[in-house]
Short mmCIF file of C-alpha atoms and ligand atoms in Angstrom, two decimals:
data_model
loop_
_atom_site.label_atom_id
_atom_site.label_comp_id
_atom_site.label_asym_id
_atom_site.label_seq_id
_atom_site.Cartn_x
_atom_site.Cartn_y
_atom_site.Cartn_z
CA MET A 1 27.47 4.27 -4.21
CA SER A 2 25.71 3.58 -7.61
CA ALA A 3 22.83 1.57 -5.82
CA ASP A 4 20.87 4.79 -4.28
CA ARG A 5 21.19 6.40 -7.98
CA PRO A 6 18.30 6.44 -10.52
CA ALA A 7 18.60 3.81 -13.13
CA ARG A 8 20.55 5.31 -15.79
CA VAL A 9 23.05 5.02 -18.82
CA GLN A 10 26.15 6.64 -18.52
CA THR A 11 27.16 8.18 -21.75
CA VAL A 12 30.53 10.36 -22.51
CA LEU A 13 28.50 13.59 -22.16
CA GLY A 14 26.53 12.32 -18.63
CA SER A 15 23.88 10.14 -17.72
CA ILE A 16 20.92 9.74 -19.77
CA ALA A 17 17.71 7.98 -19.50
CA PRO A 18 17.83 4.39 -20.49
CA ASP A 19 14.90 4.65 -23.21
CA ALA A 20 16.82 7.27 -24.77
CA LEU A 21 19.41 4.91 -26.25
CA GLY A 22 17.74 3.64 -29.12
CA PRO A 23 19.20 1.45 -31.33
CA THR A 24 22.85 0.58 -30.21
CA LEU A 25 25.99 -0.81 -31.23
CA MET A 26 27.19 -2.52 -28.54
CA HIS A 27 30.95 -3.12 -29.36
CA GLU A 28 32.89 -0.65 -31.81
CA HIS A 29 36.02 1.29 -31.66
CA VAL A 30 35.46 5.12 -32.75
CA LEU A 31 38.96 6.06 -31.65
CA CYS A 32 41.49 3.33 -31.47
CA ASP A 33 45.09 2.21 -31.79
CA ILE A 34 45.27 -1.50 -32.45
CA ARG A 35 48.62 -1.30 -33.97
CA ARG A 36 50.77 -4.18 -32.00
CA PRO A 37 52.96 -2.17 -29.72
CA ALA A 38 55.68 -3.02 -31.72
CA GLN A 39 54.58 -1.36 -34.80
CA ARG A 40 53.62 2.00 -33.45
CA THR A 41 56.52 3.85 -35.00
CA PRO A 42 55.98 6.65 -37.44
CA GLU A 43 58.28 4.73 -39.93
CA ALA A 44 56.19 1.42 -39.73
CA LEU A 45 53.13 3.21 -40.93
CA GLY A 46 52.95 1.84 -44.71
CA PRO A 47 50.64 3.16 -47.44
CA GLU A 48 47.80 5.23 -47.16
CA LEU A 49 44.55 3.33 -48.07
CA ALA A 50 43.44 3.87 -51.95
CA LEU A 51 41.41 2.16 -54.24
CA ASP A 52 44.07 0.72 -55.66
CA ASN A 53 44.95 -1.29 -52.39
CA VAL A 54 42.29 -1.37 -50.16
CA TRP A 55 41.20 -4.61 -51.11
CA ALA A 56 44.73 -5.88 -50.84
CA ILE A 57 45.17 -4.70 -47.88
CA ASN A 58 42.16 -6.16 -46.17
CA TYR A 59 43.09 -9.45 -48.02
CA GLY A 60 46.47 -9.65 -46.20
CA THR A 61 48.46 -9.42 -49.12
CA VAL A 62 49.87 -5.81 -48.39
CA LYS A 63 52.07 -7.13 -45.31
CA ARG A 64 53.01 -3.67 -43.77
CA ALA A 65 49.56 -1.49 -43.27
CA ALA A 66 50.06 -0.35 -39.82
CA ARG A 67 48.23 2.96 -40.46
CA ASN A 68 45.14 0.55 -41.38
CA TYR A 69 44.84 -0.15 -37.51
CA LEU A 70 44.92 3.46 -36.15
CA LEU A 71 41.98 5.16 -35.82
CA ASP A 72 42.74 8.68 -34.57
CA ALA A 73 41.11 11.51 -36.97
CA ARG A 74 38.07 13.08 -34.90
CA ASP A 75 36.87 14.63 -37.81
CA VAL A 76 36.69 11.08 -39.75
CA ALA A 77 34.71 9.82 -36.74
CA ILE A 78 32.25 12.69 -36.78
CA ASP A 79 31.66 11.78 -40.80
CA GLU A 80 31.31 8.13 -39.95
CA LEU A 81 28.86 8.46 -37.02
CA ARG A 82 26.62 10.46 -38.91
CA HIS A 83 26.45 7.47 -41.44
CA MET A 84 25.12 5.87 -38.65
CA LEU A 85 22.81 8.23 -37.45
CA GLU A 86 21.32 8.28 -41.01
CA ALA A 87 20.83 4.48 -41.44
CA GLY A 88 18.78 4.38 -38.24
CA GLY A 89 21.37 4.12 -35.30
CA ARG A 90 21.09 5.99 -32.33
CA SER A 91 23.81 4.70 -30.10
CA VAL A 92 27.58 3.37 -29.98
CA VAL A 93 29.62 1.79 -27.16
CA ASP A 94 33.52 2.27 -27.80
CA LEU A 95 35.32 -0.32 -26.26
CA SER A 96 38.85 1.22 -26.59
CA SER A 97 39.98 -0.10 -23.02
CA GLY A 98 43.51 0.16 -21.65
CA GLY A 99 46.26 -0.58 -24.05
CA LEU A 100 44.06 0.67 -26.94
CA SER A 101 44.79 4.54 -26.66
CA PRO A 102 41.40 5.32 -25.31
CA ASP A 103 40.69 8.98 -25.53
CA PRO A 104 37.63 10.18 -23.63
CA LEU A 105 38.13 13.85 -24.52
CA GLY A 106 38.04 12.60 -28.37
CA LEU A 107 34.84 11.00 -27.81
CA VAL A 108 33.34 13.70 -26.26
CA GLU A 109 34.25 16.38 -29.21
CA ILE A 110 32.67 13.72 -31.25
CA ALA A 111 29.76 12.85 -29.28
CA ARG A 112 28.86 17.01 -29.27
CA ALA A 113 29.48 17.27 -33.08
CA THR A 114 26.98 14.42 -34.02
CA GLY A 115 24.45 14.22 -31.43
CA ALA A 116 25.07 10.32 -31.16
CA HIS A 117 25.03 8.65 -27.80
CA ILE A 118 28.79 7.25 -26.95
CA VAL A 119 29.39 4.88 -23.82
CA MET A 120 32.70 4.32 -23.30
CA GLY A 121 34.58 1.13 -21.50
CA ALA A 122 36.87 0.82 -18.53
CA GLY A 123 39.64 -1.74 -17.98
CA HIS A 124 42.19 -3.22 -20.01
CA TYR A 125 42.78 -5.14 -23.30
CA VAL A 126 44.78 -8.18 -23.93
CA HIS A 127 48.16 -8.47 -22.07
CA ASP A 128 50.53 -8.07 -25.06
CA TYR A 129 49.09 -4.42 -25.29
CA GLN A 130 49.00 -3.53 -21.61
CA ASP A 131 51.38 -1.01 -19.91
CA ALA A 132 54.49 -2.88 -18.61
CA ALA A 133 53.56 -1.55 -14.79
CA ASN A 134 50.21 -3.83 -14.67
CA ALA A 135 52.74 -6.68 -13.90
CA ALA A 136 52.88 -5.94 -10.41
CA ARG A 137 49.37 -4.80 -9.98
CA ASP A 138 46.64 -6.92 -8.47
CA ALA A 139 43.06 -7.87 -8.94
CA GLU A 140 41.90 -5.56 -5.97
CA ASP A 141 44.14 -2.29 -7.83
CA PHE A 142 42.58 -3.07 -11.18
CA ALA A 143 39.05 -3.22 -9.41
CA GLU A 144 39.41 0.10 -7.67
CA GLU A 145 40.91 1.70 -10.91
CA MET A 146 37.82 0.45 -12.69
CA VAL A 147 35.24 1.47 -10.17
CA GLU A 148 36.75 4.89 -10.34
CA GLN A 149 36.88 5.09 -14.31
CA ILE A 150 32.86 4.43 -13.83
CA GLU A 151 32.15 6.52 -10.88
CA ASP A 152 34.60 9.59 -11.40
CA GLY A 153 36.47 9.37 -14.62
CA ALA A 154 38.43 7.66 -16.95
CA TRP A 155 42.33 8.12 -18.24
CA GLY A 156 42.90 11.29 -16.26
CA THR A 157 39.94 12.78 -17.28
CA ASP A 158 36.33 13.52 -15.61
CA VAL A 159 34.44 11.42 -18.52
CA ARG A 160 33.03 8.31 -17.02
CA ALA A 161 32.95 4.95 -18.44
CA GLY A 162 29.56 3.50 -18.66
CA ILE A 163 30.73 -0.52 -19.24
CA LEU A 164 33.56 -2.42 -18.05
CA GLY A 165 35.49 -3.75 -20.96
CA GLU A 166 36.56 -4.77 -23.45
CA ILE A 167 38.38 -6.80 -21.12
CA GLY A 168 40.94 -8.73 -23.42
CA CYS A 169 42.19 -12.35 -22.70
CA GLN A 170 44.12 -14.68 -24.93
CA ALA A 171 44.38 -18.81 -25.02
CA PRO A 172 46.16 -19.66 -23.24
CA TRP A 173 44.95 -17.28 -20.47
CA THR A 174 47.64 -15.44 -18.73
CA ALA A 175 47.85 -14.67 -14.67
CA GLN A 176 47.69 -11.01 -15.46
CA GLU A 177 44.99 -11.23 -17.62
CA ARG A 178 43.13 -13.26 -14.73
CA ARG A 179 43.65 -10.47 -12.18
CA VAL A 180 42.39 -8.04 -14.35
CA MET A 181 39.35 -9.96 -15.36
CA LEU A 182 38.69 -10.67 -11.45
CA GLY A 183 39.08 -6.92 -11.01
CA ALA A 184 36.20 -6.56 -13.04
CA VAL A 185 34.04 -8.63 -11.72
CA LEU A 186 34.77 -6.94 -7.93
CA ALA A 187 33.77 -3.73 -9.87
CA GLN A 188 30.91 -5.49 -11.31
CA ARG A 189 29.89 -5.86 -7.59
CA GLN A 190 30.36 -2.32 -6.57
CA THR A 191 28.81 -0.35 -9.76
CA GLY A 192 26.55 -2.63 -11.48
CA ALA A 193 28.15 -2.34 -15.03
CA ALA A 194 28.07 -4.86 -17.22
CA ILE A 195 30.96 -6.78 -18.31
CA ASN A 196 32.49 -7.05 -21.94
CA VAL A 197 34.71 -9.78 -22.49
CA HIS A 198 37.01 -10.26 -25.64
CA PRO A 199 37.78 -13.98 -25.28
CA GLY A 200 41.28 -15.71 -26.51
CA ARG A 201 40.54 -17.68 -29.84
CA HIS A 202 40.63 -21.23 -28.87
CA PRO A 203 37.12 -22.39 -29.01
CA ASP A 204 36.95 -23.66 -25.69
CA GLN A 205 38.43 -20.31 -24.06
CA PRO A 206 34.93 -18.24 -23.64
CA GLN A 207 33.58 -21.06 -21.72
CA GLU A 208 36.89 -20.86 -19.66
CA VAL A 209 36.39 -17.46 -18.87
CA ALA A 210 32.63 -17.40 -18.24
CA ASP A 211 33.25 -20.49 -15.70
CA PHE A 212 35.66 -18.08 -13.98
CA ILE A 213 33.55 -15.38 -13.67
CA ARG A 214 30.55 -17.63 -12.61
CA VAL A 215 33.01 -19.07 -9.58
CA LYS A 216 34.23 -15.47 -8.41
CA GLY A 217 30.35 -14.69 -8.22
CA GLY A 218 30.01 -12.33 -11.47
CA ARG A 219 26.09 -11.85 -12.85
CA MET A 220 26.22 -13.72 -15.52
CA ASP A 221 23.36 -11.83 -16.95
CA ARG A 222 25.72 -8.85 -17.10
CA VAL A 223 28.42 -10.27 -18.80
CA ILE A 224 28.88 -9.99 -22.45
CA VAL A 225 31.31 -12.60 -24.36
CA SER A 226 32.26 -10.75 -27.67
CA HIS A 227 33.70 -12.30 -30.89
CA ILE A 228 31.41 -15.25 -30.94
CA ASP A 229 31.67 -15.36 -35.08
CA ARG A 230 35.51 -15.93 -34.77
CA THR A 231 35.56 -18.22 -31.92
CA ILE A 232 33.10 -20.87 -31.60
CA PHE A 233 31.95 -23.31 -34.72
CA ASP A 234 29.82 -25.92 -33.29
CA ALA A 235 26.27 -25.79 -31.64
CA GLU A 236 27.55 -27.96 -28.65
CA ARG A 237 30.36 -25.11 -27.30
CA LEU A 238 27.51 -22.53 -28.03
CA HIS A 239 24.61 -24.23 -26.40
CA ARG A 240 26.91 -24.69 -23.01
CA LEU A 241 28.30 -21.27 -22.85
CA ALA A 242 24.87 -19.57 -23.60
CA ASP A 243 23.53 -21.99 -20.77
CA THR A 244 25.93 -20.07 -18.27
CA GLY A 245 23.31 -16.94 -18.74
CA CYS A 246 25.97 -14.83 -20.55
CA VAL A 247 24.99 -12.80 -23.30
CA LEU A 248 26.52 -13.70 -26.71
CA GLU A 249 27.81 -11.14 -29.02
CA TRP A 250 28.02 -11.88 -32.71
CA ASP A 251 30.53 -8.44 -33.19
CA LEU A 252 32.13 -8.83 -36.52
CA PHE A 253 29.00 -8.38 -39.04
CA GLY A 254 30.38 -6.81 -42.04
CA GLN A 255 33.37 -8.48 -41.97
CA GLU A 256 32.77 -11.37 -44.81
CA SER A 257 36.64 -11.79 -46.21
CA SER A 258 37.96 -15.62 -46.09
CA PHE A 259 41.08 -13.76 -44.99
CA TYR A 260 41.57 -13.86 -41.30
CA PRO A 261 45.14 -13.41 -40.19
CA LEU A 262 44.49 -13.97 -36.21
CA SER A 263 43.84 -17.82 -36.91
CA ASP A 264 42.58 -20.27 -39.48
CA ILE A 265 39.03 -20.30 -39.54
CA ASP A 266 36.46 -20.14 -41.64
CA MET A 267 35.37 -16.78 -41.01
CA PRO A 268 31.51 -16.49 -41.39
CA ASN A 269 29.42 -13.62 -43.45
CA ASP A 270 26.59 -12.17 -42.26
CA ALA A 271 23.99 -14.69 -43.49
CA VAL A 272 25.77 -17.39 -41.54
CA ARG A 273 25.88 -15.53 -38.35
CA LEU A 274 22.03 -14.63 -38.75
CA ARG A 275 21.57 -18.47 -38.92
CA ALA A 276 23.60 -19.08 -35.99
CA ILE A 277 21.73 -16.38 -33.79
CA ARG A 278 18.45 -17.80 -35.39
CA GLY A 279 19.06 -21.14 -33.75
CA LEU A 280 20.16 -19.68 -30.66
CA ILE A 281 16.88 -17.65 -30.35
CA GLY A 282 14.86 -20.86 -31.35
CA ARG A 283 16.41 -22.26 -28.39
CA GLY A 284 14.91 -19.41 -26.28
CA HIS A 285 17.92 -17.32 -25.81
CA LEU A 286 16.63 -14.25 -27.23
CA ALA A 287 17.87 -12.02 -24.31
CA GLN A 288 21.38 -13.20 -24.99
CA VAL A 289 22.08 -11.91 -28.23
CA LEU A 290 23.92 -8.79 -29.50
CA ILE A 291 25.25 -7.89 -32.92
CA SER A 292 27.94 -5.20 -33.71
CA HIS A 293 30.73 -4.65 -36.26
CA ASP A 294 33.74 -4.11 -34.04
CA ILE A 295 35.07 -1.71 -36.57
CA CYS A 296 38.79 -1.02 -35.79
CA TYR A 297 40.25 -0.91 -39.16
CA ARG A 298 40.18 2.20 -41.62
CA SER A 299 39.46 -0.12 -44.41
CA ARG A 300 36.04 -1.00 -42.64
CA LEU A 301 34.68 2.77 -42.75
CA VAL A 302 33.09 4.57 -45.47
CA ARG A 303 35.76 7.11 -46.40
CA TRP A 304 38.06 4.06 -47.29
CA GLY A 305 35.62 2.33 -48.82
CA GLY A 306 34.15 -0.11 -46.41
CA HIS A 307 30.50 -0.45 -45.10
CA GLY A 308 30.88 2.01 -41.94
CA TYR A 309 29.00 1.73 -38.65
CA GLY A 310 25.47 2.03 -41.00
CA HIS A 311 25.99 -1.23 -41.99
CA ILE A 312 23.71 -3.03 -39.59
CA PHE A 313 20.93 -0.86 -39.64
CA ALA A 314 20.93 -0.32 -43.58
CA ASN A 315 21.69 -3.89 -44.68
CA VAL A 316 21.59 -6.41 -42.26
CA VAL A 317 18.23 -5.24 -40.88
CA PRO A 318 16.41 -5.91 -43.98
CA MET A 319 18.21 -9.45 -44.37
CA MET A 320 17.00 -10.17 -40.95
CA ARG A 321 13.49 -9.16 -42.04
CA ARG A 322 14.09 -11.44 -45.25
CA ARG A 323 14.84 -14.60 -43.09
CA GLY A 324 12.07 -14.34 -40.88
CA PHE A 325 13.07 -12.39 -37.68
CA SER A 326 10.11 -10.77 -36.41
CA GLU A 327 10.22 -6.69 -35.42
CA SER A 328 9.78 -7.33 -31.94
CA GLU A 329 13.37 -9.82 -32.10
CA ILE A 330 15.08 -6.99 -34.06
CA GLN A 331 14.11 -4.98 -31.29
CA ALA A 332 14.87 -7.22 -28.65
CA ILE A 333 18.73 -7.07 -30.35
CA LEU A 334 19.54 -3.50 -31.10
CA VAL A 335 17.21 -1.83 -28.70
CA ASP A 336 15.93 -3.82 -25.73
CA ASN A 337 19.24 -5.97 -24.73
CA PRO A 338 21.54 -3.40 -24.98
CA ARG A 339 19.42 -0.82 -22.93
CA ARG A 340 19.21 -3.58 -20.27
CA LEU A 341 23.31 -4.17 -20.28
CA LEU A 342 23.94 -0.61 -20.54
CA THR A 343 21.48 0.83 -17.65
CA ILE A 344 23.08 0.85 -14.04
CA GLY A 345 21.68 1.91 -10.99
CA GLY A 346 18.12 2.09 -9.73
CA ASP A 347 18.14 -1.38 -7.98
ZN1 ZN B 401 37.78 -7.68 -29.34
#
């Protein structure tokens, strides 16, 4: 059981001291396949990305660009994480859970080649991406699988996960997704690991999930609600969610286009994200804020003209300073909060 083991962070190369984590991106995908299951055929890959089509692909005017949603090349991932290290990042959390083609051995190779700390997620993404066999499984069965992924190894390997998630939810929330979420709460009770929630796109869905986790006995200070930047656009909902004690994650930094194919929203840019975070800090919620890029498209990588995993360190941190964030606030968001959330055992 984890409780009698020392406080540690579980990376894909083994446990490290929490203080070794340093500046950490809490929601990324290093290796991932986020094509819809029906799109996963070689004939549907679409064009190679190039200078004369990448803007149009990003703006959604190239309809068949499935290749963009496939991060499967280890050599590319190694180059990209080196950009993060050069910009001042040290660690990255890969939340490619079940349905997103998790690749523990690929992460091991990338961690060895780059020296970056990589923490891997556990559990399952949204219903539409899950294995059909999950329909017959109950919450206890999902919990048992997630505990095993944290304590012994995941996806047929001995590589251990270090966080539960991203656990996928849609709006409306499906019964199967609720069973996976309850499984995550049960697995948290046993392992102490934090839970990362991918909420559905309705603005009330994050609260629905947070309330469910609280009622089921989850530790709210170890629950992270992802994708706030595409889900919640008013202070009332934001403050209500923060008042549950959960951690709020703005994880689409670098995505600044008006085009967002998955729902009809006004996607904020980085400056607007920082303004929302500033407001939350002003209300006393500094320990509940995380930022990341949630990179899962090729077009967001440096190789294909994108901002890459270094963007927050190279560009957003200087913007935070210009906007009056103190060094200790920046340190809390990029180092202290991730370290607290990724530390398991020792209690
Ligand atoms: Zn997500």
